[in-house]
């Protein structure tokens, strides 16, 4: 079994390089790291040239789902692939524990870790602060394994065999800001085994705001993507409705006193554009491409 790490990244070279370098702190090195970029200047290859594990930089069309599929296409059936966001830092024993999980629990097809802190819900967490948090974690000998509905996209691992044999891919209709692609992919793999969260796969999601999608695009996706996944059959209607209502209410209320790091008014406008398209019968996740 090869343990492979893949990091899709776009327009965040100063974010992804420290993340790749930090993998050298792992007690168990990956057999390969695949960094999937949209442009050659998305990463400085010279800065990651002397690591104690192989790193492969691959270029593909821009888009989280397309870039994730590029990594999938490079796998063998016996592999385990861990997807990391370009701003996710692992505790030093993360990969060792991940390997043990997939070797000891053959019924598990996907696994996600326990996020100690998630900067996506605020102004973000500095790289130094994130390192401090993951460095002081205590090792656990008896992890708690919990079945979950879906993995969290910032750190999710999968067995390659069922994905390759059943031709399960990330849905490229979820363009650019591929919100909920982790739910869609998880629910497709759920037919092949358990999806779990482990208490000893620890990490910090920095939630760095540099290079993220516009408020309009995020807001449109907050409505269009749940509806699309419901029609596709990978999300129950009550879940889609709950997500849409929660985001619409949050964007409306907070647009009057928005957080500095979040374009709430832009998201609200995106929500309204999506409802307008829904009323006209032309709502699709690809429509985000028309917004700047």
mmCIF file of C-alpha atoms in Angstrom, residues 38-265:
data_model
loop_
_atom_site.group_PDB
_atom_site.id
_atom_site.type_symbol
_atom_site.label_atom_id
_atom_site.label_comp_id
_atom_site.label_asym_id
_atom_site.label_seq_id
_atom_site.Cartn_x
_atom_site.Cartn_y
_atom_site.Cartn_z
ATOM 1 C CA UNK A 38 -3.428 25.367 -12.485
ATOM 2 C CA UNK A 39 -0.403 27.419 -13.574
ATOM 3 C CA UNK A 40 3.322 26.840 -13.398
ATOM 4 C CA UNK A 41 3.793 29.794 -11.036
ATOM 5 C CA UNK A 42 1.311 28.411 -8.479
ATOM 6 C CA UNK A 43 4.302 26.862 -6.680
ATOM 7 C CA UNK A 44 8.056 27.460 -6.593
ATOM 8 C CA UNK A 45 9.500 24.006 -7.251
ATOM 9 C CA UNK A 46 12.968 25.036 -6.097
ATOM 10 C CA UNK A 47 11.726 25.653 -2.559
ATOM 11 C CA UNK A 48 10.520 22.060 -2.164
ATOM 12 C CA UNK A 49 13.359 20.329 -4.002
ATOM 13 C CA UNK A 50 15.211 18.812 -1.021
ATOM 14 C CA UNK A 51 12.515 16.985 0.896
ATOM 15 C CA UNK A 52 12.942 13.404 2.219
ATOM 16 C CA UNK A 53 10.093 12.112 0.027
ATOM 17 C CA UNK A 54 9.275 12.481 -3.687
ATOM 18 C CA UNK A 55 7.164 15.432 -4.809
ATOM 19 C CA UNK A 56 5.463 15.514 -8.190
ATOM 20 C CA UNK A 57 4.089 18.801 -9.526
ATOM 21 C CA UNK A 58 1.335 18.308 -12.096
ATOM 22 C CA UNK A 59 -0.517 20.983 -14.036
ATOM 23 C CA UNK A 60 -4.196 20.719 -14.936
ATOM 24 C CA UNK A 61 -7.128 22.931 -15.790
ATOM 25 C CA UNK A 62 -8.155 25.216 -12.933
ATOM 26 C CA UNK A 63 -10.883 23.953 -10.617
ATOM 27 C CA UNK A 64 -10.794 22.014 -7.366
ATOM 28 C CA UNK A 65 -12.683 19.005 -8.755
ATOM 29 C CA UNK A 66 -10.581 18.840 -11.916
ATOM 30 C CA UNK A 67 -7.373 19.096 -9.910
ATOM 31 C CA UNK A 68 -8.515 16.385 -7.476
ATOM 32 C CA UNK A 69 -9.399 14.105 -10.392
ATOM 33 C CA UNK A 70 -5.937 14.641 -11.847
ATOM 34 C CA UNK A 71 -4.426 13.116 -8.709
ATOM 35 C CA UNK A 72 -6.939 10.253 -8.791
ATOM 36 C CA UNK A 73 -5.861 9.364 -12.317
ATOM 37 C CA UNK A 74 -2.296 8.754 -11.081
ATOM 38 C CA UNK A 75 -3.196 6.075 -8.519
ATOM 39 C CA UNK A 76 -2.861 2.305 -8.362
ATOM 40 C CA UNK A 77 -5.679 0.241 -6.899
ATOM 41 C CA UNK A 78 -3.767 -0.598 -3.700
ATOM 42 C CA UNK A 79 -3.028 3.051 -2.888
ATOM 43 C CA UNK A 80 -4.486 5.253 -0.175
ATOM 44 C CA UNK A 81 -4.772 8.913 -1.142
ATOM 45 C CA UNK A 82 -4.991 11.764 1.344
ATOM 46 C CA UNK A 83 -6.310 15.058 0.006
ATOM 47 C CA UNK A 84 -5.105 18.108 1.901
ATOM 48 C CA UNK A 85 -6.056 21.730 1.391
ATOM 49 C CA UNK A 86 -3.022 23.882 0.712
ATOM 50 C CA UNK A 87 -3.421 25.427 4.182
ATOM 51 C CA UNK A 88 -3.939 22.304 6.300
ATOM 52 C CA UNK A 89 -1.241 21.323 8.807
ATOM 53 C CA UNK A 90 -1.040 17.782 10.195
ATOM 54 C CA UNK A 91 0.059 16.660 13.642
ATOM 55 C CA UNK A 92 3.385 14.774 13.340
ATOM 56 C CA UNK A 93 1.766 11.336 13.729
ATOM 57 C CA UNK A 94 -1.091 11.961 11.276
ATOM 58 C CA UNK A 95 0.242 9.846 8.380
ATOM 59 C CA UNK A 96 1.422 7.016 10.650
ATOM 60 C CA UNK A 97 -2.026 6.844 12.235
ATOM 61 C CA UNK A 98 -3.712 7.067 8.849
ATOM 62 C CA UNK A 99 -1.711 4.128 7.537
ATOM 63 C CA UNK A 100 -2.612 2.046 10.599
ATOM 64 C CA UNK A 101 -6.303 2.921 10.214
ATOM 65 C CA UNK A 102 -6.525 1.731 6.616
ATOM 66 C CA UNK A 103 -4.476 -1.404 7.265
ATOM 67 C CA UNK A 104 -6.387 -2.440 10.366
ATOM 68 C CA UNK A 105 -9.930 -1.557 9.280
ATOM 69 C CA UNK A 106 -10.525 -3.016 5.863
ATOM 70 C CA UNK A 107 -14.180 -1.912 5.866
ATOM 71 C CA UNK A 108 -13.213 1.784 5.840
ATOM 72 C CA UNK A 109 -13.171 3.428 2.386
ATOM 73 C CA UNK A 110 -12.850 7.066 3.457
ATOM 74 C CA UNK A 111 -11.512 8.768 6.560
ATOM 75 C CA UNK A 112 -11.256 12.321 7.770
ATOM 76 C CA UNK A 113 -9.421 13.779 10.724
ATOM 77 C CA UNK A 114 -10.339 15.792 13.790
ATOM 78 C CA UNK A 115 -9.795 19.492 13.126
ATOM 79 C CA UNK A 116 -8.346 21.162 16.207
ATOM 80 C CA UNK A 117 -9.093 24.648 14.881
ATOM 81 C CA UNK A 118 -10.634 25.900 11.645
ATOM 82 C CA UNK A 119 -9.716 29.366 10.459
ATOM 83 C CA UNK A 120 -12.302 29.207 7.696
ATOM 84 C CA UNK A 121 -14.890 30.416 10.228
ATOM 85 C CA UNK A 122 -12.958 33.562 11.119
ATOM 86 C CA UNK A 123 -10.046 35.713 9.989
ATOM 87 C CA UNK A 124 -7.788 32.714 9.553
ATOM 88 C CA UNK A 125 -4.931 31.236 11.582
ATOM 89 C CA UNK A 126 -1.277 32.078 11.000
ATOM 90 C CA UNK A 127 1.085 29.329 9.902
ATOM 91 C CA UNK A 128 3.167 29.779 13.074
ATOM 92 C CA UNK A 129 0.111 29.526 15.311
ATOM 93 C CA UNK A 130 -1.063 26.433 13.433
ATOM 94 C CA UNK A 131 2.340 24.787 13.893
ATOM 95 C CA UNK A 132 2.222 25.458 17.624
ATOM 96 C CA UNK A 133 -1.200 23.840 17.881
ATOM 97 C CA UNK A 134 -0.352 20.635 15.995
ATOM 98 C CA UNK A 135 3.050 20.289 17.660
ATOM 99 C CA UNK A 136 1.662 20.044 21.171
ATOM 100 C CA UNK A 137 -0.841 17.276 20.487
ATOM 101 C CA UNK A 138 -0.468 14.165 22.626
ATOM 102 C CA UNK A 139 -0.436 10.754 20.891
ATOM 103 C CA UNK A 140 -3.445 8.523 21.480
ATOM 104 C CA UNK A 141 -3.268 4.740 21.610
ATOM 105 C CA UNK A 142 -6.990 3.973 21.332
ATOM 106 C CA UNK A 143 -8.545 6.392 18.848
ATOM 107 C CA UNK A 144 -12.264 6.941 18.653
ATOM 108 C CA UNK A 145 -13.562 5.980 15.202
ATOM 109 C CA UNK A 146 -16.911 7.581 14.381
ATOM 110 C CA UNK A 147 -19.063 6.978 11.318
ATOM 111 C CA UNK A 148 -19.840 10.255 9.518
ATOM 112 C CA UNK A 149 -22.039 11.303 6.587
ATOM 113 C CA UNK A 150 -19.122 12.758 4.670
ATOM 114 C CA UNK A 151 -15.456 13.608 4.963
ATOM 115 C CA UNK A 152 -14.275 17.195 5.323
ATOM 116 C CA UNK A 153 -12.494 18.222 2.133
ATOM 117 C CA UNK A 154 -9.567 19.951 3.838
ATOM 118 C CA UNK A 155 -8.309 16.524 4.985
ATOM 119 C CA UNK A 156 -9.900 13.404 3.569
ATOM 120 C CA UNK A 157 -8.362 10.060 2.685
ATOM 121 C CA UNK A 158 -9.718 7.308 0.461
ATOM 122 C CA UNK A 159 -8.975 3.821 -0.774
ATOM 123 C CA UNK A 160 -8.147 4.036 -4.446
ATOM 124 C CA UNK A 161 -9.594 0.648 -5.442
ATOM 125 C CA UNK A 162 -13.351 1.374 -5.203
ATOM 126 C CA UNK A 163 -12.948 4.813 -6.772
ATOM 127 C CA UNK A 164 -10.948 3.447 -9.688
ATOM 128 C CA UNK A 165 -12.976 0.281 -10.239
ATOM 129 C CA UNK A 166 -16.336 2.067 -10.016
ATOM 130 C CA UNK A 167 -15.053 5.142 -11.890
ATOM 131 C CA UNK A 168 -16.041 7.529 -9.088
ATOM 132 C CA UNK A 169 -14.803 11.052 -9.770
ATOM 133 C CA UNK A 170 -15.257 14.515 -8.365
ATOM 134 C CA UNK A 171 -18.068 16.256 -10.220
ATOM 135 C CA UNK A 172 -16.540 18.824 -12.577
ATOM 136 C CA UNK A 173 -19.887 20.587 -12.912
ATOM 137 C CA UNK A 174 -19.075 22.057 -9.495
ATOM 138 C CA UNK A 175 -16.985 24.781 -11.058
ATOM 139 C CA UNK A 176 -14.236 26.934 -9.542
ATOM 140 C CA UNK A 177 -15.497 27.240 -5.967
ATOM 141 C CA UNK A 178 -16.360 23.527 -5.752
ATOM 142 C CA UNK A 179 -18.396 23.818 -2.579
ATOM 143 C CA UNK A 180 -19.807 20.496 -1.270
ATOM 144 C CA UNK A 181 -17.697 18.377 -3.617
ATOM 145 C CA UNK A 182 -16.524 16.475 -0.535
ATOM 146 C CA UNK A 183 -20.117 15.556 0.326
ATOM 147 C CA UNK A 184 -20.875 14.430 -3.220
ATOM 148 C CA UNK A 185 -17.752 12.272 -3.476
ATOM 149 C CA UNK A 186 -18.208 10.806 0.005
ATOM 150 C CA UNK A 187 -21.776 9.737 -0.655
ATOM 151 C CA UNK A 188 -20.752 7.985 -3.856
ATOM 152 C CA UNK A 189 -18.015 6.034 -2.052
ATOM 153 C CA UNK A 190 -20.367 5.232 0.836
ATOM 154 C CA UNK A 191 -21.776 2.368 -1.221
ATOM 155 C CA UNK A 192 -18.417 0.605 -0.870
ATOM 156 C CA UNK A 193 -17.777 0.834 2.869
ATOM 157 C CA UNK A 194 -17.584 2.998 5.963
ATOM 158 C CA UNK A 195 -16.834 6.710 6.041
ATOM 159 C CA UNK A 196 -15.265 7.642 9.370
ATOM 160 C CA UNK A 197 -13.647 10.366 11.429
ATOM 161 C CA UNK A 198 -10.712 9.410 13.628
ATOM 162 C CA UNK A 199 -9.765 11.165 16.851
ATOM 163 C CA UNK A 200 -6.047 10.607 16.290
ATOM 164 C CA UNK A 201 -5.859 12.165 12.830
ATOM 165 C CA UNK A 202 -5.284 15.665 14.141
ATOM 166 C CA UNK A 203 -4.683 18.869 12.246
ATOM 167 C CA UNK A 204 -5.384 22.571 11.867
ATOM 168 C CA UNK A 205 -7.097 24.196 8.900
ATOM 169 C CA UNK A 206 -5.590 27.660 8.658
ATOM 170 C CA UNK A 207 -8.434 29.029 6.529
ATOM 171 C CA UNK A 208 -6.104 31.468 4.793
ATOM 172 C CA UNK A 209 -8.127 34.076 2.917
ATOM 173 C CA UNK A 210 -5.602 34.826 0.136
ATOM 174 C CA UNK A 211 -6.785 33.789 -3.345
ATOM 175 C CA UNK A 212 -10.274 32.666 -2.340
ATOM 176 C CA UNK A 213 -13.364 32.995 -4.524
ATOM 177 C CA UNK A 214 -15.463 36.171 -4.732
ATOM 178 C CA UNK A 215 -18.467 36.665 -2.506
ATOM 179 C CA UNK A 216 -20.812 36.505 -5.501
ATOM 180 C CA UNK A 217 -19.479 33.108 -6.559
ATOM 181 C CA UNK A 218 -19.584 31.703 -3.050
ATOM 182 C CA UNK A 219 -23.133 32.964 -2.532
ATOM 183 C CA UNK A 220 -24.353 31.503 -5.811
ATOM 184 C CA UNK A 221 -22.755 28.142 -4.988
ATOM 185 C CA UNK A 222 -24.395 28.148 -1.559
ATOM 186 C CA UNK A 223 -27.754 27.754 -3.303
ATOM 187 C CA UNK A 224 -26.959 26.154 -6.645
ATOM 188 C CA UNK A 225 -24.723 23.346 -5.389
ATOM 189 C CA UNK A 226 -27.065 21.860 -2.737
ATOM 190 C CA UNK A 227 -29.946 21.896 -5.219
ATOM 191 C CA UNK A 228 -27.799 20.238 -7.867
ATOM 192 C CA UNK A 229 -26.608 17.510 -5.488
ATOM 193 C CA UNK A 230 -30.191 16.861 -4.392
ATOM 194 C CA UNK A 231 -31.267 16.411 -8.015
ATOM 195 C CA UNK A 232 -28.246 14.190 -8.572
ATOM 196 C CA UNK A 233 -29.199 12.025 -5.593
ATOM 197 C CA UNK A 234 -26.155 12.543 -3.352
ATOM 198 C CA UNK A 235 -27.835 14.910 -0.878
ATOM 199 C CA UNK A 236 -31.178 14.506 0.865
ATOM 200 C CA UNK A 237 -33.589 17.406 0.361
ATOM 201 C CA UNK A 238 -33.776 18.242 4.059
ATOM 202 C CA UNK A 239 -29.983 18.620 4.147
ATOM 203 C CA UNK A 240 -29.973 20.807 1.048
ATOM 204 C CA UNK A 241 -32.780 22.960 2.426
ATOM 205 C CA UNK A 242 -31.076 23.326 5.798
ATOM 206 C CA UNK A 243 -27.799 24.403 4.180
ATOM 207 C CA UNK A 244 -29.501 26.945 1.921
ATOM 208 C CA UNK A 245 -31.638 28.474 4.661
ATOM 209 C CA UNK A 246 -28.747 28.662 7.100
ATOM 210 C CA UNK A 247 -26.478 30.431 4.628
ATOM 211 C CA UNK A 248 -29.160 32.811 3.381
ATOM 212 C CA UNK A 249 -30.093 33.824 6.926
ATOM 213 C CA UNK A 250 -26.460 34.229 7.969
ATOM 214 C CA UNK A 251 -25.589 36.349 4.936
ATOM 215 C CA UNK A 252 -28.666 38.556 5.373
ATOM 216 C CA UNK A 253 -28.170 39.209 9.083
ATOM 217 C CA UNK A 254 -24.405 39.722 8.901
ATOM 218 C CA UNK A 255 -24.495 41.903 5.783
ATOM 219 C CA UNK A 256 -25.473 44.773 8.087
ATOM 220 C CA UNK A 257 -22.296 44.301 10.146
ATOM 221 C CA UNK A 258 -20.067 42.082 8.071
ATOM 222 C CA UNK A 259 -16.872 40.415 9.245
ATOM 223 C CA UNK A 260 -13.839 42.129 7.646
ATOM 224 C CA UNK A 261 -12.651 38.887 6.058
ATOM 225 C CA UNK A 262 -16.014 37.835 4.525
ATOM 226 C CA UNK A 263 -17.946 39.583 1.747
ATOM 227 C CA UNK A 264 -21.386 38.985 3.225
ATOM 228 C CA UNK A 265 -23.120 41.452 0.898
#
